[in-house]
Amino acid sequence: MAQKTQFDMQTFFQALGDNTRLRLLNLMGEQEVCVCYFVEILDAPQPKISRHLAYLRNAGIVSARREGKWMHYRIVMPFHIGATHILRQTLDWLKEDKAMQADRARLTRACCSPAKYDLDGAPLPVAVECCEVCR
Amino acid sequence: MAQKTQFDMQTFFQALGDNTRLRLLNLMGEQEVCVCYFVEILDAPQPKISRHLAYLRNAGIVSARREGKWMHYRIVMPFHIGATHILRQTLDWLKEDKAMQADRARLTRACCSPAKYDLDGAPLPVAVECCEVCR
DNA sequence: GCTACATATACGCCAAGGCAAATATATGTC
DNA sequence: GACATATATTTGCCTTGGCGTATATGTAGC
């Protein structure tokens, strides 16, 4: 699929205008995360998670990678440089939010003891290499 | 009304997720604009303009000021510093868009010859003083 | 008061998008 | 092939929020 001539701002902001999707983005941050972790941490039905991830994917904000049974999602910083800056700013903003911090803490705990979270055998999140905007 | 303890990101992004509202923000930029100018430049029904301005006002992104029969709207940069940065970044991004540039050009022309645009007597947009983030 | 003008809100309609529950589609293992 | 697991999609329901039209509100001038 050819790249769109002009990145659609409306779609971009609509994708960010939902709290569940913001929580997902917050958990991804700089790492690639397996769907099963999202389900555990957000404590939400799996279809709900998948739906929101699909929404983010359609908006061009995340990309998916299959590894056997598991799907990994990570934030992509492509398209427009302005969108990239806004996305980075948004992620920084999320880090200040108490509820978002709690989500991240839960993710860390889950990674340390997957068995306690029904995540035994699931692939751990892995850090993704930084893009040019990360500095 | 007391200030909200935590600025609502979801509401903020939802407000930005509409093309009409982005056009309005683009026209405001660094100036305070009368509703009648929006109606002329966007060539849209007046209730539609008012509805979207109300949406932006409820989201805390613009403020309104009455001057006789006329209402002036301007962008406000309050709330959260992160939101302010995102908003500024968004406005810069809008400036690169061809359609948005055309809107701004039309606004300039309308200001130069209001009579041609059914805007005789309407108050011209006025520049607003910069906030600390403008640098 | 009445009238004109600028703007805001209410109404009815329709599409987008949230949700939960059910079902379909990989993939891996036997 | 059958079966289990991980994830995606479909279905039906309901809310939000676009739109245009009609109406209400606020202000100015008489």
XYZ file of C-alpha atoms (C1' of nucleotides) in Angstrom:
330
model
C 0.000 0.000 0.000
C 1.400 3.341 -1.061
C 1.928 5.940 1.602
C -0.865 8.463 1.926
C -0.016 11.808 0.405
C -1.088 13.645 3.482
C -1.299 12.128 6.927
C -4.818 12.383 8.269
C -4.777 14.451 11.433
C -8.392 13.800 12.206
C -7.856 10.040 12.231
C -4.692 10.443 14.260
C -6.366 12.420 17.029
C -9.446 10.227 17.027
C -7.178 7.275 17.700
C -5.745 9.072 20.736
C -9.174 10.077 22.001
C -9.935 6.957 23.980
C -8.704 6.045 27.415
C -8.250 2.340 26.716
C -6.060 3.144 23.719
C -4.054 5.634 25.763
C -3.467 2.925 28.359
C -2.260 0.561 25.646
C 0.115 3.167 24.238
C 1.385 3.901 27.726
C 2.188 0.218 28.278
C 3.974 -0.039 24.964
C 6.070 3.042 25.465
C 9.466 1.929 24.236
C 8.823 -1.784 24.261
C 7.084 -4.385 22.200
C 4.343 -6.057 24.228
C 2.399 -9.271 23.771
C -1.407 -9.050 23.655
C -1.751 -11.418 26.573
C 0.032 -8.883 28.803
C -2.387 -6.152 27.810
C -5.298 -8.406 28.717
C -3.784 -9.127 32.115
C -2.730 -5.603 33.000
C -5.839 -3.787 31.810
C -7.993 -6.590 33.217
C -10.291 -6.272 30.226
C -11.885 -8.829 27.901
C -9.494 -9.982 25.210
C -11.762 -8.916 22.308
C -11.837 -5.411 23.678
C -8.055 -5.247 23.688
C -7.824 -6.628 20.164
C -10.389 -4.165 18.889
C -8.524 -1.182 20.249
C -5.198 -2.490 18.977
C -6.765 -2.867 15.535
C -7.977 0.713 15.765
C -4.467 1.922 16.570
C -3.048 -0.201 13.782
C -5.495 1.231 11.242
C -4.510 4.699 12.365
C -0.864 3.833 11.698
C 0.214 4.321 15.294
C 1.218 0.770 16.145
C 2.425 -2.233 14.206
C 1.925 -5.920 14.894
C 4.349 -8.818 14.636
C 3.411 -12.446 14.935
C 5.607 -14.891 16.805
C 3.997 -18.297 16.813
C 0.733 -18.062 18.686
C 1.597 -14.670 20.045
C 1.124 -11.229 18.626
C 3.408 -8.402 19.627
C 2.504 -4.771 19.312
C 4.771 -1.776 19.322
C 4.455 1.917 18.649
C 5.696 3.032 15.271
C 6.922 6.562 14.620
C 6.544 6.912 10.896
C 4.361 9.214 8.840
C 4.637 12.853 9.629
C 7.329 14.413 11.791
C 4.739 16.595 13.520
C 2.691 13.535 14.412
C 5.813 11.891 15.776
C 6.473 14.827 18.064
C 2.904 14.876 19.272
C 2.997 11.164 19.939
C 6.213 11.452 21.925
C 4.791 14.368 23.864
C 1.689 12.327 24.562
C 3.727 9.415 25.877
C 5.624 11.756 28.186
C 2.347 13.193 29.376
C 0.999 9.723 30.094
C 3.980 9.006 32.308
C 2.871 11.746 34.686
C -0.564 10.272 35.145
C -1.018 8.297 38.365
C -3.252 5.645 36.822
C -0.837 5.199 33.947
C 2.063 4.848 36.352
C 0.110 2.148 38.158
C -0.402 0.306 34.870
C 3.313 0.421 34.138
C 4.136 -0.792 37.621
C 1.743 -3.704 37.210
C 3.375 -4.572 33.913
C 6.773 -4.610 35.545
C 5.536 -6.861 38.319
C 3.864 -9.180 35.829
C 7.107 -9.476 33.895
C 8.995 -10.404 37.050
C 6.599 -13.167 38.042
C 4.539 -14.211 35.030
C 3.233 -17.307 36.799
C 1.258 -15.198 39.267
C -0.497 -13.456 36.396
C -1.440 -16.450 34.243
C 1.326 -15.456 31.896
C 3.640 -18.407 32.244
C 5.285 -19.092 28.920
C 4.144 -15.843 27.354
C 6.896 -13.848 25.690
C 8.163 -10.961 27.776
C 8.051 -7.409 26.450
C 11.259 -6.402 24.755
C 12.665 -2.917 24.351
C 12.589 -1.548 20.833
C 15.442 0.397 19.330
C 14.978 4.136 19.335
C 14.129 6.077 16.229
C 15.816 9.312 15.198
C 13.353 11.363 17.192
C 14.246 9.662 20.465
C 17.581 11.359 20.328
C -15.725 25.952 39.036
C -12.631 24.494 40.583
C -9.906 23.321 38.262
C -9.952 19.637 37.525
C -7.304 17.743 39.414
C -6.160 16.004 36.277
C -6.665 17.284 32.763
C -8.630 14.803 30.732
C -6.474 13.633 27.854
C -9.266 11.664 26.272
C -11.502 14.719 26.034
C -8.621 16.799 24.759
C -7.818 14.466 21.884
C -11.463 13.894 21.053
C -11.806 17.638 20.618
C -8.926 17.626 18.135
C -10.333 14.633 16.251
C -12.615 16.537 13.915
C -11.680 18.354 10.754
C -14.082 21.246 11.230
C -12.641 21.912 14.670
C -9.106 21.703 13.319
C -10.043 24.293 10.694
C -11.422 26.566 13.391
C -8.268 26.218 15.480
C -6.160 26.887 12.425
C -8.040 30.125 11.758
C -7.689 31.256 15.349
C -3.993 30.543 15.559
C -2.665 33.577 17.377
C -5.677 35.779 16.921
C -9.109 36.260 18.349
C -11.741 35.737 15.666
C -15.411 36.658 15.424
C -17.896 33.861 14.769
C -19.171 35.593 11.645
C -15.738 35.208 10.061
C -15.711 31.493 10.726
C -19.092 31.169 9.043
C -17.845 33.044 5.997
C -14.490 31.324 5.631
C -15.649 27.774 6.274
C -18.778 28.424 4.229
C -20.764 26.352 6.702
C -24.115 26.873 8.443
C -23.780 29.075 11.476
C -25.224 26.479 13.916
C -22.565 24.044 12.814
C -19.844 26.535 13.616
C -21.374 27.362 16.994
C -21.725 23.706 17.859
C -18.073 22.981 17.193
C -16.946 26.096 19.020
C -19.011 24.971 22.008
C -17.316 21.597 21.831
C -13.886 23.226 21.877
C -14.964 25.472 24.733
C -16.183 22.526 26.793
C -12.864 20.833 26.184
C -11.098 23.916 27.535
C -9.253 24.629 24.309
C -10.858 27.945 23.412
C -12.498 30.750 25.308
C -15.268 33.103 24.246
C -15.639 36.839 24.789
C -18.745 38.826 24.031
C -18.546 42.270 22.468
C -22.014 43.591 21.845
C -23.709 41.316 19.355
C -20.490 39.629 18.473
C -18.710 36.699 20.024
C -14.967 36.350 19.760
C -13.143 33.080 20.163
C -9.512 32.512 20.875
C -7.302 29.613 21.754
C -6.375 29.334 25.408
C -3.211 27.620 26.571
C -3.993 26.768 30.154
C -4.369 23.422 31.847
C -1.476 21.121 31.443
C 1.922 22.051 30.045
C 2.016 18.881 27.999
C -1.332 19.709 26.430
C -0.034 23.169 25.639
C 2.934 21.738 23.784
C 0.758 19.336 21.857
C -1.613 22.112 20.923
C 1.206 24.319 19.684
C 2.667 21.422 17.747
C -0.740 20.788 16.239
C -1.102 24.396 15.154
C 2.321 24.253 13.492
C 1.320 21.063 11.763
C -1.884 22.665 10.490
C 0.135 25.445 8.906
C 1.776 22.931 6.572
C -1.540 21.653 5.261
C -2.542 23.077 1.883
C -6.247 23.266 2.692
C -5.487 24.993 5.983
C -3.237 27.487 4.228
C -6.089 28.220 1.844
C -8.402 28.883 4.794
C -5.917 31.308 6.289
C -5.468 33.068 2.968
C -9.221 33.444 2.647
C -9.390 34.889 6.131
C -6.724 37.439 5.252
C -8.563 38.449 2.106
C -11.845 38.713 4.013
C -10.216 40.990 6.554
C -8.910 43.266 3.800
C -12.269 43.697 2.108
C -15.029 42.718 4.517
C -17.712 44.206 2.279
C -17.114 41.544 -0.363
C -17.715 38.830 2.202
C -20.884 40.120 3.866
C -18.764 41.081 6.809
C -19.127 44.850 6.719
C -19.158 46.167 10.264
C -18.027 42.917 11.789
C -15.094 43.202 14.171
C -11.780 42.232 12.626
C -9.667 39.478 14.177
C -7.097 40.817 16.595
C -3.792 39.278 17.566
C -3.629 37.893 21.089
C -0.632 38.338 23.336
C 1.632 35.339 23.524
C 1.769 33.082 26.528
C 4.940 31.842 28.174
C 5.085 28.842 25.899
C 5.198 30.942 22.757
C 8.654 32.045 23.657
C -42.383 47.663 23.817
C -40.863 45.980 18.617
C -37.530 44.738 15.155
C -33.101 43.346 13.360
C -29.044 41.044 13.857
C -25.511 37.669 15.865
C -25.133 33.656 18.094
C -26.623 29.564 20.783
C -29.383 25.695 21.652
C -32.947 22.068 20.761
C -34.740 18.560 17.760
C -34.784 14.576 14.734
C -32.063 11.717 11.952
C -28.216 8.829 10.922
C -23.332 6.868 11.110
C -19.386 5.844 13.988
C -17.830 3.609 17.678
C -18.009 1.980 22.498
C -19.229 -2.631 24.903
C -19.994 -7.916 25.952
C -20.741 -12.314 24.153
C -20.239 -15.504 20.608
C -17.703 -17.172 16.878
C -13.854 -17.490 13.551
C -8.994 -17.766 12.452
C -4.255 -18.757 13.114
C -0.652 -21.675 15.088
C 1.373 -25.568 17.818
C 1.144 -30.264 19.489
C -0.205 -34.742 19.340
C -6.691 -35.442 11.299
C -8.252 -33.690 16.430
C -7.455 -30.581 20.077
C -5.669 -26.553 22.752
C -4.113 -21.890 22.890
C -3.736 -16.983 21.356
C -5.787 -13.620 18.909
C -9.153 -11.574 15.630
C -13.608 -10.696 13.967
C -18.677 -10.726 14.008
C -23.066 -9.792 16.184
C -26.373 -7.104 18.577
C -27.100 -3.330 21.597
C -26.547 1.311 23.109
C -24.254 5.968 23.408
C -21.827 9.668 21.261
C -21.616 12.854 18.071
C -21.796 14.300 13.317
C -25.488 16.926 10.307
C -29.467 20.316 8.836
C -33.551 22.655 10.309
C -36.024 25.144 13.480
C -36.161 27.825 17.433
C -34.417 30.413 21.456
C -31.406 33.799 23.467
C -28.772 38.105 23.817
C -27.861 42.756 22.309
C -28.661 47.264 19.788
C -31.540 50.668 18.054
C -35.869 52.688 17.722
